[in-house]
Amino acid sequence: MSVLLAIFIVKWANEDNLVYRPLIQDMRLVDSVKIADVLDQERIYYYTDVKNHMLYVNQEQSELARVSLAKIGYVIEYPEITKHTDLNKAYDAFIKQKKLEEEAVKIWQSAWFFKLVKLVIGGLVIIVLILAIIRPALASIIYDEDEK
């Protein structure tokens, strides 16, 4: 039973839940077919909310999506989208925006932090299981054999 619980905890700690965040607030302002082609080519998970004209991408791939769109001239400064004809200017604007975002991100808001917390909690539960259930069971088996 405890082995099954340990396997469940390890599975839970390693599972990836896709969290989507908005990338483009109004799809009517951009060439949506071109953007979808770029996202498909880069294998970025996304979905569109047709009713609200929004495009959502996987949170872990949002940076890749923004870089890929900057390569074709779309710089996304959420919620604004700037279409540059000069790709060098688009890339410079993207790098400037990226540096500003990196300065403002707190550690607990990083994508990797929650995964690390899940792994640590899972490891602690497994250690508690070993110390609370398996060790006493083995000790009772060993001491019973010594008494015989």
Coordinates of N, CA and C in Angstrom, one line a residue:
M1 N 0.8 -1.2 0.0 CA 0.0 0.0 0.0 C 0.9 1.3 0.0
S2 N 1.9 1.2 0.8 CA 2.7 2.4 0.9 C 3.5 2.6 -0.4
V3 N 3.8 1.5 -1.1 CA 4.5 1.7 -2.4 C 3.6 2.3 -3.4
L4 N 2.4 2.0 -3.4 CA 1.4 2.6 -4.3 C 1.3 4.1 -4.0
L5 N 1.2 4.4 -2.7 CA 1.2 5.8 -2.3 C 2.4 6.6 -2.7
A6 N 3.6 6.0 -2.6 CA 4.8 6.6 -3.0 C 4.8 6.8 -4.5
I7 N 4.4 5.8 -5.3 CA 4.3 6.0 -6.7 C 3.4 7.1 -7.1
F8 N 2.2 7.2 -6.4 CA 1.3 8.2 -6.7 C 1.9 9.6 -6.4
I9 N 2.6 9.7 -5.3 CA 3.2 11.0 -5.0 C 4.3 11.4 -6.0
V10 N 5.1 10.5 -6.4 CA 6.1 10.8 -7.4 C 5.4 11.2 -8.7
K11 N 4.4 10.5 -9.1 CA 3.6 10.8 -10.3 C 3.0 12.2 -10.2
W12 N 2.4 12.5 -9.1 CA 1.8 13.8 -8.8 C 2.9 14.9 -8.9
A13 N 4.0 14.7 -8.3 CA 5.1 15.7 -8.3 C 5.6 16.0 -9.7
N14 N 5.6 15.0 -10.6 CA 6.2 15.2 -11.9 C 5.2 15.5 -13.0
E15 N 3.9 15.5 -12.7 CA 2.9 15.8 -13.7 C 2.9 17.2 -14.1
D16 N 2.7 17.5 -15.4 CA 2.7 18.8 -15.9 C 1.3 19.2 -16.3
N17 N 0.8 20.1 -15.6 CA -0.5 20.7 -15.9 C -0.3 21.9 -16.8
L18 N -0.9 21.9 -18.0 CA -0.7 23.0 -18.9 C -1.5 24.2 -18.4
V19 N -0.8 25.3 -18.1 CA -1.4 26.5 -17.7 C -1.3 27.5 -18.9
Y20 N -2.4 28.0 -19.3 CA -2.4 28.9 -20.4 C -2.5 30.4 -19.9
R21 N -1.8 31.2 -20.7 CA -1.9 32.6 -20.4 C -2.2 33.4 -21.7
P22 N -2.8 34.5 -21.6 CA -3.2 35.3 -22.8 C -1.9 35.8 -23.5
L23 N -1.9 35.7 -24.8 CA -0.7 36.2 -25.5 C -1.2 37.4 -26.3
I24 N -2.3 37.3 -27.0 CA -2.9 38.4 -27.8 C -4.3 38.6 -27.3
Q25 N -4.6 39.9 -27.0 CA -5.8 40.3 -26.5 C -6.9 40.4 -27.5
D26 N -6.6 40.9 -28.7 CA -7.6 41.1 -29.7 C -7.0 40.6 -31.1
M27 N -7.5 39.4 -31.4 CA -7.0 38.8 -32.7 C -7.4 39.5 -33.9
R28 N -8.4 40.4 -33.8 CA -8.8 41.1 -35.0 C -7.8 42.1 -35.5
L29 N -6.8 42.5 -34.6 CA -5.8 43.5 -35.0 C -4.6 42.9 -35.6
V30 N -4.5 41.6 -35.7 CA -3.3 41.0 -36.3 C -3.7 40.0 -37.3
D31 N -2.7 39.5 -38.1 CA -2.8 38.5 -39.1 C -2.8 37.1 -38.3
S32 N -4.0 36.7 -37.9 CA -4.1 35.5 -37.1 C -3.6 34.2 -37.7
V33 N -3.8 34.1 -39.0 CA -3.3 32.9 -39.8 C -1.8 32.8 -39.7
K34 N -1.2 34.0 -39.9 CA 0.3 34.0 -39.9 C 0.8 33.6 -38.5
I35 N 0.1 34.2 -37.4 CA 0.5 33.9 -36.1 C 0.3 32.4 -35.7
A36 N -0.8 31.9 -36.2 CA -1.1 30.4 -35.9 C -0.1 29.6 -36.6
D37 N 0.3 29.9 -37.8 CA 1.3 29.2 -38.6 C 2.7 29.1 -37.8
V38 N 3.0 30.3 -37.3 CA 4.3 30.4 -36.5 C 4.2 29.5 -35.3
L39 N 3.1 29.6 -34.6 CA 3.0 28.8 -33.3 C 2.9 27.3 -33.6
D40 N 2.3 26.9 -34.7 CA 2.3 25.5 -35.1 C 3.7 25.0 -35.5
Q41 N 4.4 25.9 -36.2 CA 5.7 25.5 -36.7 C 6.7 25.3 -35.5
E42 N 6.5 26.1 -34.5 CA 7.4 26.0 -33.3 C 6.8 25.0 -32.3
R43 N 5.7 24.3 -32.6 CA 5.1 23.3 -31.7 C 4.7 23.9 -30.4
I44 N 4.1 25.1 -30.4 CA 3.7 25.8 -29.2 C 2.2 25.5 -29.0
Y45 N 1.9 25.0 -27.8 CA 0.5 24.7 -27.4 C -0.3 26.0 -27.3
Y46 N -1.4 26.2 -28.0 CA -2.2 27.4 -27.8 C -3.7 27.0 -28.1
Y47 N -4.5 27.9 -27.7 CA -5.9 27.8 -28.1 C -6.5 29.2 -28.2
T48 N -7.6 29.4 -28.9 CA -8.2 30.7 -29.2 C -9.5 30.7 -28.5
D49 N -9.9 31.8 -28.0 CA -11.2 32.1 -27.5 C -11.9 33.0 -28.5
V50 N -12.6 32.3 -29.4 CA -13.3 33.0 -30.5 C -14.2 34.1 -30.0
K51 N -15.0 33.8 -29.0 CA -15.9 34.8 -28.5 C -15.3 36.1 -28.1
N52 N -14.2 36.0 -27.4 CA -13.5 37.2 -26.9 C -12.3 37.6 -27.7
H53 N -12.1 36.9 -28.8 CA -11.0 37.3 -29.8 C -9.6 37.3 -29.1
M54 N -9.4 36.3 -28.2 CA -8.1 36.2 -27.5 C -7.3 34.9 -27.9
L55 N -6.0 35.0 -27.9 CA -5.2 33.8 -28.1 C -4.4 33.5 -26.8
Y56 N -4.5 32.3 -26.4 CA -3.8 31.8 -25.2 C -2.7 30.8 -25.6
V57 N -1.6 30.9 -24.9 CA -0.5 30.0 -25.1 C -0.1 29.3 -23.8
N58 N 0.5 28.2 -23.9 CA 1.1 27.5 -22.7 C 2.0 28.4 -22.0
Q59 N 1.9 28.5 -20.7 CA 2.7 29.5 -20.0 C 4.2 29.2 -20.1
E60 N 4.5 27.9 -20.1 CA 5.9 27.5 -20.2 C 6.5 27.9 -21.6
Q61 N 5.7 28.0 -22.6 CA 6.1 28.2 -23.9 C 5.8 29.7 -24.4
S62 N 5.4 30.5 -23.5 CA 5.0 31.9 -23.8 C 6.2 32.7 -24.3
E63 N 7.4 32.4 -23.7 CA 8.6 33.1 -24.1 C 9.0 32.7 -25.5
L64 N 8.9 31.4 -25.8 CA 9.3 31.0 -27.1 C 8.3 31.5 -28.1
A65 N 7.0 31.6 -27.8 CA 6.0 32.2 -28.7 C 6.3 33.7 -29.0
R66 N 6.7 34.4 -27.9 CA 7.0 35.8 -28.1 C 8.2 36.0 -29.0
V67 N 9.2 35.2 -28.8 CA 10.5 35.2 -29.6 C 10.1 34.9 -31.0
S68 N 9.3 33.8 -31.2 CA 9.0 33.4 -32.6 C 8.2 34.5 -33.3
L69 N 7.3 35.1 -32.6 CA 6.5 36.2 -33.2 C 7.4 37.4 -33.5
A70 N 8.4 37.7 -32.6 CA 9.3 38.8 -32.8 C 10.1 38.6 -34.1
K71 N 10.4 37.3 -34.4 CA 11.2 37.0 -35.6 C 10.4 37.4 -36.9
I72 N 9.1 37.4 -36.8 CA 8.3 37.8 -38.0 C 7.8 39.2 -37.9
G73 N 8.3 39.9 -36.8 CA 8.0 41.3 -36.7 C 6.9 41.7 -35.8
Y74 N 6.3 40.8 -35.0 CA 5.3 41.1 -34.0 C 5.9 41.1 -32.6
V75 N 5.9 42.3 -32.0 CA 6.4 42.4 -30.7 C 5.2 42.6 -29.8
I76 N 5.1 41.7 -28.8 CA 3.9 41.7 -28.0 C 4.3 42.2 -26.6
E77 N 3.8 43.4 -26.3 CA 4.0 44.0 -25.0 C 2.6 44.0 -24.4
Y78 N 2.2 42.9 -23.8 CA 0.8 42.6 -23.4 C 0.2 43.8 -22.7
P79 N -0.9 44.4 -23.1 CA -1.8 43.9 -24.1 C -1.6 44.5 -25.5
E80 N -0.5 45.3 -25.6 CA -0.3 45.9 -26.9 C 0.6 45.1 -27.8
I81 N 0.3 45.2 -29.1 CA 1.1 44.5 -30.1 C 1.6 45.5 -31.1
T82 N 2.9 45.5 -31.3 CA 3.5 46.4 -32.3 C 4.0 45.6 -33.4
K83 N 3.6 46.0 -34.6 CA 4.1 45.4 -35.9 C 5.2 46.2 -36.4
H84 N 6.4 45.6 -36.4 CA 7.6 46.3 -37.0 C 7.9 45.8 -38.4
T85 N 8.2 46.7 -39.3 CA 8.6 46.2 -40.6 C 10.1 45.9 -40.6
D86 N 10.9 46.5 -39.7 CA 12.3 46.2 -39.6 C 12.5 45.2 -38.5
L87 N 13.0 44.0 -38.9 CA 13.1 42.9 -37.9 C 14.1 43.2 -36.8
N88 N 15.2 44.0 -37.2 CA 16.2 44.4 -36.2 C 15.5 45.2 -35.1
K89 N 14.7 46.2 -35.4 CA 14.0 47.0 -34.4 C 13.0 46.1 -33.6
A90 N 12.4 45.2 -34.2 CA 11.5 44.3 -33.5 C 12.3 43.5 -32.5
Y91 N 13.4 43.0 -32.9 CA 14.2 42.2 -31.9 C 14.7 43.0 -30.8
D92 N 15.2 44.3 -31.1 CA 15.7 45.2 -30.1 C 14.6 45.5 -29.1
A93 N 13.4 45.8 -29.6 CA 12.3 46.1 -28.7 C 11.9 44.9 -27.8
F94 N 12.0 43.7 -28.4 CA 11.7 42.5 -27.6 C 12.8 42.3 -26.5
I95 N 14.0 42.5 -26.8 CA 15.1 42.3 -25.8 C 15.0 43.3 -24.7
K96 N 14.6 44.5 -25.0 CA 14.4 45.6 -24.0 C 13.3 45.2 -23.1
Q97 N 12.2 44.7 -23.7 CA 11.0 44.3 -22.9 C 11.4 43.1 -22.0
K98 N 12.2 42.2 -22.5 CA 12.5 41.0 -21.8 C 13.4 41.4 -20.5
K99 N 14.3 42.3 -20.7 CA 15.2 42.7 -19.6 C 14.3 43.4 -18.5
L100 N 13.3 44.1 -18.9 CA 12.4 44.8 -17.9 C 11.6 43.7 -17.1
E101 N 11.2 42.7 -17.8 CA 10.4 41.6 -17.2 C 11.3 40.8 -16.2
E102 N 12.5 40.5 -16.6 CA 13.4 39.7 -15.7 C 13.7 40.4 -14.4
E103 N 13.8 41.7 -14.5 CA 14.0 42.5 -13.2 C 12.8 42.5 -12.3
A104 N 11.6 42.3 -12.8 CA 10.4 42.4 -12.0 C 9.9 41.1 -11.5
V105 N 10.4 40.0 -12.0 CA 9.9 38.6 -11.6 C 10.5 38.2 -10.2
K106 N 9.6 37.8 -9.3 CA 10.0 37.3 -8.0 C 10.2 35.8 -8.2
I107 N 10.9 35.2 -7.3 CA 11.3 33.8 -7.4 C 10.1 32.9 -7.3
W108 N 9.1 33.2 -6.4 CA 8.0 32.3 -6.3 C 7.0 32.5 -7.4
Q109 N 7.2 33.4 -8.3 CA 6.4 33.6 -9.5 C 7.0 32.9 -10.7
S110 N 8.1 32.3 -10.5 CA 8.8 31.6 -11.6 C 8.1 30.3 -11.9
A111 N 8.1 29.8 -13.1 CA 7.4 28.6 -13.5 C 8.0 27.3 -12.8
W112 N 9.3 27.3 -12.6 CA 10.0 26.2 -12.0 C 9.8 26.1 -10.5
F113 N 9.4 27.1 -9.8 CA 9.3 27.1 -8.4 C 8.2 26.2 -7.9
F114 N 7.1 26.2 -8.5 CA 6.0 25.3 -8.1 C 6.3 23.8 -8.3
K115 N 7.0 23.5 -9.4 CA 7.5 22.1 -9.6 C 8.5 21.7 -8.5
L116 N 9.4 22.6 -8.1 CA 10.3 22.3 -7.1 C 9.6 22.0 -5.8
V117 N 8.6 22.9 -5.4 CA 7.9 22.7 -4.2 C 7.2 21.3 -4.2
K118 N 6.6 21.0 -5.3 CA 5.9 19.7 -5.4 C 6.9 18.5 -5.2
L119 N 8.0 18.6 -5.8 CA 9.0 17.5 -5.6 C 9.5 17.4 -4.2
V120 N 9.7 18.6 -3.5 CA 10.2 18.6 -2.1 C 9.1 18.0 -1.2
I121 N 7.9 18.4 -1.4 CA 6.8 17.9 -0.6 C 6.6 16.3 -0.8
G122 N 6.7 15.9 -2.1 CA 6.6 14.5 -2.4 C 7.7 13.7 -1.7
G123 N 9.0 14.3 -1.8 CA 10.1 13.6 -1.2 C 9.9 13.5 0.3
L124 N 9.4 14.6 1.0 CA 9.2 14.5 2.4 C 8.2 13.5 2.8
V125 N 7.1 13.4 2.0 CA 6.1 12.4 2.3 C 6.6 11.0 2.2
I126 N 7.5 10.8 1.2 CA 8.1 9.4 1.0 C 9.0 9.1 2.2
I127 N 9.8 10.1 2.6 CA 10.7 9.9 3.8 C 9.9 9.6 5.0
V128 N 8.8 10.3 5.2 CA 7.9 10.1 6.4 C 7.3 8.7 6.3
L129 N 6.9 8.3 5.2 CA 6.4 6.9 5.0 C 7.4 5.8 5.4
I130 N 8.7 6.1 4.9 CA 9.7 5.1 5.2 C 10.0 5.1 6.7
L131 N 10.1 6.2 7.3 CA 10.4 6.3 8.7 C 9.2 5.8 9.6
A132 N 8.0 6.1 9.2 CA 6.9 5.8 10.1 C 6.3 4.4 9.9
I133 N 6.4 3.9 8.7 CA 5.7 2.6 8.4 C 6.7 1.5 8.1
I134 N 7.6 1.7 7.2 CA 8.5 0.6 6.7 C 9.5 0.2 7.8
R135 N 10.1 1.2 8.4 CA 11.2 1.0 9.4 C 10.6 0.2 10.6
P136 N 9.5 0.6 11.2 CA 9.0 -0.1 12.3 C 8.6 -1.6 11.9
A137 N 8.0 -1.7 10.7 CA 7.6 -3.0 10.3 C 8.9 -3.9 10.1
L138 N 9.9 -3.4 9.5 CA 11.2 -4.2 9.4 C 11.8 -4.5 10.8
A139 N 11.7 -3.5 11.7 CA 12.3 -3.7 13.0 C 11.5 -4.8 13.7
S140 N 10.2 -4.9 13.6 CA 9.4 -5.9 14.3 C 9.7 -7.3 13.7
I141 N 9.9 -7.3 12.4 CA 10.2 -8.6 11.8 C 11.6 -9.1 12.2
I142 N 12.6 -8.2 12.3 CA 14.0 -8.6 12.7 C 14.0 -9.0 14.1
Y143 N 13.3 -8.2 15.0 CA 13.4 -8.5 16.4 C 12.6 -9.8 16.8
D144 N 11.5 -10.1 16.0 CA 10.8 -11.3 16.2 C 11.7 -12.6 15.9
E145 N 12.5 -12.4 14.8 CA 13.4 -13.5 14.5 C 14.5 -13.7 15.5
D146 N 15.0 -12.6 16.1 CA 16.0 -12.7 17.2 C 15.5 -13.4 18.4
E147 N 14.2 -13.2 18.7 CA 13.6 -13.9 19.9 C 13.4 -15.4 19.7
K148 N 13.2 -15.8 18.5 CA 13.0 -17.2 18.2 C 14.3 -17.9 18.4

